[in-house]
Amino acid sequence: MNRRPSFVVLSRGVFVPMAMACVTTVCVALGLLHEAARVVRRAEDVRAKVDRLAEEIVAEAATMEAAATGSASSASQVGDREVRVVRSVGGWTTSVASGGGPPRWFGFNLVPGAANPAFGSACTVTRPDLKDWLREARCVATHELPRLAPDALAAAMVVDRSDLCAQDPGLALATWSVGTEGMDYVFLRAAGDVLANGGLVCVPGHLWIPPSAEPWTVRLARDVVVAVRGNLYVGGSVRVLGEGRLVFYVEPPPGSCAYGDRNGDGLWSAGDRLVADGGNFHGPLEGGGSAFLGLPGIHRAIQCDAGLVVHGELHLRAPATVAGPLVLGGGVTQNSADGRIVASGARHFLPEREVVPGMQVAGEPRPGRLRELDRNQPGMRQQALYQAAPSR
């Protein structure tokens, strides 16, 4: 008896679910492979960051030890890392090589001492009651406030003999009923080019940043301190781009005094309060050494990327955020209902390892802040060590 072979015939209704199941399995497998690859990449990134941080810590420790011992050069082994430190005229250069691979190079400039601790904090005040305004503030005595170094001030650029600022009494007349008695300055368009190289700049009068919908913007390669020997009037936001930081240092010039302008008219009048206790008002009617964030008729919020060291009174007419160190030698006067201040501390300094241009320092010379040097820079491959770059 002939028997025909039997076949299994799958209907279309059975084939489609099986095909979908196969496709789904492949997709799930590909997804798992992708996720595994992503986890491996993340683990590799974390390992690389840990290695970089470890090399920075090793370089810091070796350089600080070399500075403490006064050795001109040293070599050591930390685990599988070979560390070499050489002292040059301007500082130290340190190389760290791991496992026979190419070294990483670090430069440490010599700094003359430590900067004032206030430059490392978001906010520093001299009056305990200001903690109601600035809860993150640290309180110090008046003699602990940052001060300009006399020799640096004598050598500073003065804006009335430069292309940085121009006199503009019209701003004061448009803001206050009778203007100001002192000289009024405003930055010129080329101010960014002048400030870019850093240092100390002196303004022998009041400095104005006029009201504007757009921030006053400056790009800095190095740190800059603008010493205002008068009042600072900020009508709009201040934006700082680049690696440099900007600090406005405001103090009263000789023959003037600072006060809280409680009625907000820009002039000394009954009810205003002197910053210095036990004295009498003297000098120009607008006073000196105070800062004004926001001006009459201008109520937009102010974002200030610069630091403020104010030996007089801080006046608020608008919500303001200060990214650099905020240091207040006097009080805070609120001239409008929305006047308030936030110190973010986003652009602070490392006082133990950095100097602030023109400001007094304390303590012994020491290695400055770590800087990684480019190993591909011309000459780096031909010499064992590289002289550190100048301090910014």
Short mmCIF file of C-alpha atoms in Angstrom, two decimals:
data_model
loop_
_atom_site.label_atom_id
_atom_site.label_comp_id
_atom_site.label_asym_id
_atom_site.label_seq_id
_atom_site.Cartn_x
_atom_site.Cartn_y
_atom_site.Cartn_z
CA MET A 1 0.00 0.00 0.00
CA ASN A 2 1.48 3.33 -1.10
CA ARG A 3 1.59 5.96 1.60
CA ARG A 4 1.98 9.61 0.73
CA PRO A 5 4.40 11.70 2.85
CA SER A 6 2.67 13.95 5.25
CA PHE A 7 3.45 17.70 5.43
CA VAL A 8 2.83 20.21 8.18
CA VAL A 9 1.10 23.17 6.68
CA LEU A 10 1.03 26.37 8.63
CA SER A 11 -1.85 28.61 7.96
CA ARG A 12 -1.28 32.29 7.47
CA GLY A 13 -2.87 32.97 10.82
CA VAL A 14 -0.18 30.91 12.61
CA PHE A 15 2.85 32.19 10.64
CA VAL A 16 2.31 35.90 11.38
CA PRO A 17 2.53 35.64 15.24
CA MET A 18 5.65 33.52 15.00
CA ALA A 19 7.32 36.08 12.71
CA MET A 20 6.41 38.86 15.09
CA ALA A 21 7.84 36.88 18.00
CA CYS A 22 11.14 36.44 16.14
CA VAL A 23 11.35 40.14 15.30
CA THR A 24 10.58 41.06 18.90
CA THR A 25 13.29 38.72 20.18
CA VAL A 26 15.85 40.25 17.83
CA CYS A 27 14.86 43.80 18.87
CA VAL A 28 15.11 42.93 22.57
CA ALA A 29 18.53 41.38 22.00
CA LEU A 30 19.76 44.44 20.12
CA GLY A 31 18.41 46.69 22.88
CA LEU A 32 20.24 44.69 25.53
CA LEU A 33 23.47 44.85 23.52
CA HIS A 34 23.07 48.63 23.13
CA GLU A 35 22.42 49.07 26.86
CA ALA A 36 25.42 46.91 27.72
CA ALA A 37 27.62 48.99 25.42
CA ARG A 38 26.31 52.19 27.00
CA VAL A 39 27.09 50.88 30.50
CA VAL A 40 30.59 49.93 29.40
CA ARG A 41 31.15 53.40 27.92
CA ARG A 42 29.92 55.07 31.10
CA ALA A 43 32.16 52.85 33.21
CA GLU A 44 35.12 53.76 31.00
CA ASP A 45 34.29 57.46 31.32
CA VAL A 46 34.08 57.16 35.11
CA ARG A 47 37.40 55.28 35.21
CA ALA A 48 39.07 57.95 33.06
CA LYS A 49 37.74 60.73 35.31
CA VAL A 50 38.93 58.92 38.43
CA ASP A 51 42.38 58.48 36.87
CA ARG A 52 42.55 62.15 35.93
CA LEU A 53 41.50 63.21 39.43
CA ALA A 54 44.05 60.85 41.00
CA GLU A 55 46.82 62.32 38.84
CA GLU A 56 45.81 65.85 39.80
CA ILE A 57 45.89 64.91 43.51
CA VAL A 58 49.32 63.29 43.09
CA ALA A 59 50.62 66.38 41.27
CA GLU A 60 49.23 68.70 43.97
CA ALA A 61 50.78 66.68 46.80
CA ALA A 62 54.17 66.33 45.12
CA THR A 63 54.37 70.03 44.28
CA MET A 64 53.36 71.16 47.77
CA GLU A 65 56.01 68.84 49.27
CA ALA A 66 58.67 70.19 46.90
CA ALA A 67 57.71 73.75 47.82
CA ALA A 68 57.84 72.96 51.55
CA THR A 69 61.27 71.35 51.32
CA GLY A 70 62.65 73.98 48.94
CA SER A 71 64.04 71.39 46.53
CA ALA A 72 64.81 72.51 42.98
CA SER A 73 63.73 69.15 41.53
CA SER A 74 62.42 65.83 42.75
CA ALA A 75 61.28 62.46 41.46
CA SER A 76 59.08 59.93 43.21
CA GLN A 77 56.91 56.89 42.62
CA VAL A 78 53.29 56.84 43.81
CA GLY A 79 51.83 53.44 43.05
CA ASP A 80 52.31 52.94 39.31
CA ARG A 81 52.68 56.69 38.76
CA GLU A 82 56.06 58.33 38.19
CA VAL A 83 56.07 61.93 39.41
CA ARG A 84 58.69 64.56 38.59
CA VAL A 85 58.71 68.16 39.89
CA VAL A 86 61.04 70.96 38.77
CA ARG A 87 61.08 74.51 40.16
CA SER A 88 61.63 77.38 37.74
CA VAL A 89 61.70 81.16 38.11
CA GLY A 90 57.92 81.57 37.97
CA GLY A 91 56.78 78.43 39.77
CA TRP A 92 56.78 74.65 39.38
CA THR A 93 56.16 72.19 36.57
CA THR A 94 55.04 68.67 37.45
CA SER A 95 54.68 65.59 35.24
CA VAL A 96 52.69 62.48 36.18
CA ALA A 97 53.12 59.32 34.07
CA SER A 98 50.96 56.22 34.71
CA GLY A 99 51.93 52.70 33.69
CA GLY A 100 54.52 53.77 31.16
CA GLY A 101 52.02 55.88 29.22
CA PRO A 102 52.49 59.51 28.13
CA PRO A 103 52.73 61.94 31.07
CA ARG A 104 50.28 64.65 31.97
CA TRP A 105 51.84 68.04 32.68
CA PHE A 106 50.77 70.51 35.36
CA GLY A 107 51.93 74.07 36.01
CA PHE A 108 51.90 75.77 39.41
CA ASN A 109 52.67 79.50 39.47
CA LEU A 110 54.31 81.12 42.47
CA VAL A 111 51.86 83.39 44.32
CA PRO A 112 53.10 85.85 46.96
CA GLY A 113 50.60 84.78 49.61
CA ALA A 114 46.96 83.98 50.31
CA ALA A 115 44.13 86.25 49.21
CA ASN A 116 41.55 87.49 51.68
CA PRO A 117 39.21 84.62 52.70
CA ALA A 118 36.21 86.73 51.67
CA PHE A 119 37.04 86.04 48.03
CA GLY A 120 36.43 82.34 48.62
CA SER A 121 32.94 82.80 50.08
CA ALA A 122 29.63 83.59 48.45
CA CYS A 123 28.98 86.42 50.92
CA THR A 124 30.84 88.18 53.74
CA VAL A 125 29.36 90.90 55.97
CA THR A 126 30.36 92.92 59.02
CA ARG A 127 26.88 93.24 60.53
CA PRO A 128 25.19 90.15 62.03
CA ASP A 129 21.72 91.54 61.27
CA LEU A 130 22.41 91.15 57.54
CA LYS A 131 21.92 87.41 57.92
CA ASP A 132 18.21 88.21 57.68
CA TRP A 133 18.99 89.25 54.08
CA LEU A 134 21.78 86.81 53.33
CA ARG A 135 21.54 83.65 55.40
CA GLU A 136 24.62 82.14 53.74
CA ALA A 137 26.79 85.10 54.80
CA ARG A 138 29.80 84.78 57.09
CA CYS A 139 30.34 87.64 59.53
CA VAL A 140 33.78 89.23 60.08
CA ALA A 141 35.20 92.30 61.78
CA THR A 142 35.65 95.48 59.75
CA HIS A 143 39.44 95.21 59.82
CA GLU A 144 39.16 91.78 58.16
CA LEU A 145 37.61 93.17 54.96
CA PRO A 146 39.65 93.01 51.73
CA ARG A 147 41.89 96.02 51.13
CA LEU A 148 43.81 97.33 48.14
CA ALA A 149 47.60 97.00 48.25
CA PRO A 150 49.09 100.54 48.24
CA ASP A 151 51.87 99.66 45.80
CA ALA A 152 49.39 98.04 43.39
CA LEU A 153 47.09 101.06 43.61
CA ALA A 154 49.96 103.41 42.80
CA ALA A 155 50.71 101.42 39.64
CA ALA A 156 47.09 100.86 38.57
CA MET A 157 45.58 102.06 35.31
CA VAL A 158 43.50 105.21 35.96
CA VAL A 159 40.54 105.49 33.59
CA ASP A 160 40.77 109.26 33.09
CA ARG A 161 44.09 108.58 31.35
CA SER A 162 42.96 105.64 29.20
CA ASP A 163 40.50 104.53 26.54
CA LEU A 164 38.50 102.50 29.05
CA CYS A 165 35.94 105.05 30.26
CA ALA A 166 34.50 108.43 29.39
CA GLN A 167 32.91 111.09 31.59
CA ASP A 168 29.13 111.32 31.20
CA PRO A 169 27.32 113.66 33.66
CA GLY A 170 24.10 113.18 31.72
CA LEU A 171 23.46 109.80 33.33
CA ALA A 172 23.42 111.30 36.82
CA LEU A 173 21.20 114.21 35.73
CA ALA A 174 18.74 111.77 34.14
CA THR A 175 18.64 109.67 37.33
CA TRP A 176 18.77 112.11 40.26
CA SER A 177 17.12 115.51 40.54
CA VAL A 178 20.39 117.45 40.68
CA GLY A 179 22.83 114.83 39.38
CA THR A 180 26.02 114.24 41.36
CA GLU A 181 28.83 116.45 42.60
CA GLY A 182 31.55 113.93 41.72
CA MET A 183 32.84 112.81 38.31
CA ASP A 184 30.65 110.28 36.50
CA TYR A 185 32.23 107.64 34.26
CA VAL A 186 30.82 105.05 31.86
CA PHE A 187 32.61 102.26 30.01
CA LEU A 188 33.44 102.85 26.35
CA ARG A 189 32.78 100.28 23.63
CA ALA A 190 36.44 99.24 23.64
CA ALA A 191 36.42 98.53 27.39
CA GLY A 192 36.48 94.78 26.82
CA ASP A 193 39.75 95.00 24.88
CA VAL A 194 41.35 97.08 27.63
CA LEU A 195 40.14 94.85 30.47
CA ALA A 196 40.83 91.53 28.75
CA ASN A 197 44.44 91.25 29.96
CA GLY A 198 43.48 91.63 33.62
CA GLY A 199 44.96 93.64 36.46
CA LEU A 200 43.81 96.56 38.60
CA VAL A 201 41.89 99.53 37.17
CA CYS A 202 41.05 102.67 39.16
CA VAL A 203 37.98 104.87 38.55
CA PRO A 204 38.45 108.27 40.31
CA GLY A 205 34.74 108.93 40.68
CA HIS A 206 31.38 107.26 40.17
CA LEU A 207 31.03 104.38 37.70
CA TRP A 208 27.78 103.84 35.83
CA ILE A 209 26.50 100.78 33.99
CA PRO A 210 23.54 102.34 32.16
CA PRO A 211 20.10 100.70 32.10
CA SER A 212 19.71 98.36 29.12
CA ALA A 213 17.58 95.42 28.09
CA GLU A 214 20.80 93.60 27.11
CA PRO A 215 23.57 92.85 29.64
CA TRP A 216 26.79 94.83 29.61
CA THR A 217 29.14 92.08 28.42
CA VAL A 218 32.90 91.73 28.71
CA ARG A 219 35.19 88.84 27.77
CA LEU A 220 38.14 88.38 30.10
CA ALA A 221 41.20 86.16 29.71
CA ARG A 222 42.47 87.13 33.18
CA ASP A 223 41.03 88.39 36.47
CA VAL A 224 40.26 92.11 36.78
CA VAL A 225 39.53 94.36 39.76
CA VAL A 226 37.88 97.73 39.04
CA ALA A 227 38.44 100.00 42.05
CA VAL A 228 35.69 102.64 42.17
CA ARG A 229 36.56 105.64 44.36
CA GLY A 230 32.97 106.83 44.49
CA ASN A 231 29.63 105.08 43.97
CA LEU A 232 28.80 102.20 41.65
CA TYR A 233 25.47 102.58 39.82
CA VAL A 234 24.31 99.36 38.10
CA GLY A 235 21.26 99.82 35.88
CA GLY A 236 21.39 96.48 34.07
CA SER A 237 22.88 93.01 34.13
CA VAL A 238 26.63 92.35 33.91
CA ARG A 239 27.81 89.34 31.90
CA VAL A 240 31.40 88.08 32.11
CA LEU A 241 32.64 85.61 29.49
CA GLY A 242 35.97 83.78 29.35
CA GLU A 243 38.26 82.43 32.06
CA GLY A 244 38.75 85.74 33.86
CA ARG A 245 36.68 87.01 36.79
CA LEU A 246 35.61 90.58 37.43
CA VAL A 247 35.38 92.28 40.83
CA PHE A 248 34.09 95.79 41.54
CA TYR A 249 35.81 97.21 44.62
CA VAL A 250 33.86 100.25 45.89
CA GLU A 251 35.11 102.59 48.60
CA PRO A 252 34.55 106.27 49.50
CA PRO A 253 37.24 108.66 48.25
CA PRO A 254 39.00 110.95 50.75
CA GLY A 255 36.65 113.66 52.02
CA SER A 256 33.39 111.75 51.47
CA CYS A 257 31.33 109.29 53.46
CA ALA A 258 28.89 106.45 52.82
CA TYR A 259 25.27 106.33 53.97
CA GLY A 260 22.04 104.44 53.47
CA ASP A 261 19.81 106.53 51.16
CA ARG A 262 16.51 105.53 52.72
CA ASN A 263 14.21 107.79 50.69
CA GLY A 264 15.98 106.86 47.45
CA ASP A 265 16.51 110.38 46.12
CA GLY A 266 20.25 109.98 45.60
CA LEU A 267 21.11 112.78 48.02
CA TRP A 268 21.85 113.07 51.71
CA SER A 269 18.70 114.09 53.56
CA ALA A 270 17.04 113.78 56.95
CA GLY A 271 16.44 110.16 57.88
CA ASP A 272 19.40 108.75 55.98
CA ARG A 273 21.85 106.68 58.04
CA LEU A 274 25.62 106.98 57.99
CA VAL A 275 27.54 103.71 57.57
CA ALA A 276 30.22 104.81 60.03
CA ASP A 277 28.80 105.24 63.53
CA GLY A 278 29.53 108.34 65.57
CA GLY A 279 30.37 110.65 62.67
CA ASN A 280 28.77 113.58 60.89
CA PHE A 281 27.88 113.75 57.22
CA HIS A 282 30.53 115.39 55.05
CA GLY A 283 31.52 115.50 51.41
CA PRO A 284 29.38 115.39 48.24
CA LEU A 285 25.64 114.99 48.71
CA GLU A 286 25.59 111.63 46.88
CA GLY A 287 28.24 110.26 49.23
CA GLY A 288 30.75 107.63 48.14
CA GLY A 289 31.63 103.99 48.58
CA SER A 290 28.11 102.64 47.99
CA ALA A 291 26.64 100.41 45.29
CA PHE A 292 23.19 100.68 43.70
CA LEU A 293 21.68 97.60 42.03
CA GLY A 294 18.78 98.93 40.02
CA LEU A 295 18.00 102.59 39.38
CA PRO A 296 14.83 104.73 39.67
CA GLY A 297 12.24 103.71 37.10
CA ILE A 298 14.12 100.49 36.23
CA HIS A 299 12.66 97.36 37.80
CA ARG A 300 14.07 94.49 35.71
CA ALA A 301 16.01 91.79 37.53
CA ILE A 302 19.80 92.11 37.55
CA GLN A 303 22.17 89.20 36.99
CA CYS A 304 25.66 90.29 37.98
CA ASP A 305 28.48 87.91 37.05
CA ALA A 306 30.99 90.17 38.80
CA GLY A 307 31.96 90.19 42.46
CA LEU A 308 31.16 93.20 44.66
CA VAL A 309 33.28 94.49 47.53
CA VAL A 310 31.28 97.42 48.94
CA HIS A 311 32.71 99.33 51.89
CA GLY A 312 29.62 101.55 52.01
CA GLU A 313 25.92 100.73 51.66
CA LEU A 314 24.28 98.34 49.19
CA HIS A 315 21.05 99.78 47.73
CA LEU A 316 18.47 97.52 46.08
CA ARG A 317 15.75 98.57 43.65
CA ALA A 318 15.42 95.25 41.84
CA PRO A 319 15.89 91.52 42.40
CA ALA A 320 19.61 90.88 41.97
CA THR A 321 21.87 87.82 41.86
CA VAL A 322 25.61 88.24 42.36
CA ALA A 323 27.76 85.38 41.06
CA GLY A 324 31.12 86.67 42.30
CA PRO A 325 32.06 87.18 45.95
CA LEU A 326 29.74 89.64 47.70
CA VAL A 327 31.45 91.57 50.52
CA LEU A 328 29.52 94.22 52.47
CA GLY A 329 31.21 96.63 54.85
CA GLY A 330 27.96 98.50 55.51
CA GLY A 331 24.30 97.62 55.46
CA VAL A 332 21.58 96.94 52.89
CA THR A 333 18.92 99.52 52.00
CA GLN A 334 15.83 98.35 50.16
CA ASN A 335 14.54 101.15 47.91
CA SER A 336 11.66 99.20 46.36
CA ALA A 337 9.36 96.38 47.37
CA ASP A 338 11.03 93.86 45.01
CA GLY A 339 14.58 94.81 45.96
CA ARG A 340 16.36 91.67 47.17
CA ILE A 341 19.76 90.06 46.81
CA VAL A 342 21.06 86.51 46.29
CA ALA A 343 24.76 85.64 46.48
CA SER A 344 25.35 82.46 44.46
CA GLY A 345 29.14 82.29 44.85
CA ALA A 346 29.44 80.66 41.42
CA ARG A 347 32.52 82.74 40.50
CA HIS A 348 34.51 82.68 43.71
CA PHE A 349 38.30 82.40 44.11
CA LEU A 350 40.55 79.89 45.88
CA PRO A 351 42.13 82.29 48.40
CA GLU A 352 44.88 79.92 49.55
CA ARG A 353 46.10 79.36 45.99
CA GLU A 354 45.06 82.45 44.01
CA VAL A 355 45.71 86.17 44.19
CA VAL A 356 43.12 88.83 43.38
CA PRO A 357 44.65 91.66 41.29
CA GLY A 358 45.64 94.67 43.38
CA MET A 359 44.46 93.21 46.68
CA GLN A 360 46.54 92.63 49.81
CA VAL A 361 47.77 89.09 50.53
CA ALA A 362 48.86 87.35 53.72
CA GLY A 363 51.26 84.54 54.57
CA GLU A 364 54.21 83.04 52.77
CA PRO A 365 54.65 82.54 49.00
CA ARG A 366 53.24 79.22 47.82
CA PRO A 367 52.30 77.25 44.68
CA GLY A 368 49.29 78.73 42.95
CA ARG A 369 46.30 76.97 41.48
CA LEU A 370 46.93 73.85 39.40
CA ARG A 371 46.87 74.28 35.62
CA GLU A 372 47.09 71.41 33.18
CA LEU A 373 49.54 72.12 30.37
CA ASP A 374 49.10 70.99 26.79
CA ARG A 375 51.45 68.07 26.15
CA ASN A 376 51.22 68.78 22.42
CA GLN A 377 52.42 72.36 22.82
CA PRO A 378 55.60 72.98 20.76
CA GLY A 379 58.65 72.10 22.83
CA MET A 380 56.83 69.88 25.33
CA ARG A 381 58.00 66.68 23.61
CA GLN A 382 61.61 67.88 23.39
CA GLN A 383 62.10 68.83 27.03
CA ALA A 384 61.41 66.97 30.23
CA LEU A 385 59.58 69.80 31.97
CA TYR A 386 57.86 73.00 30.95
CA GLN A 387 57.96 76.35 32.72
CA ALA A 388 54.61 77.35 34.19
CA ALA A 389 52.59 80.11 32.56
CA PRO A 390 52.19 83.48 34.31
CA SER A 391 49.40 83.87 36.85
CA ARG A 392 46.19 85.18 35.30
#
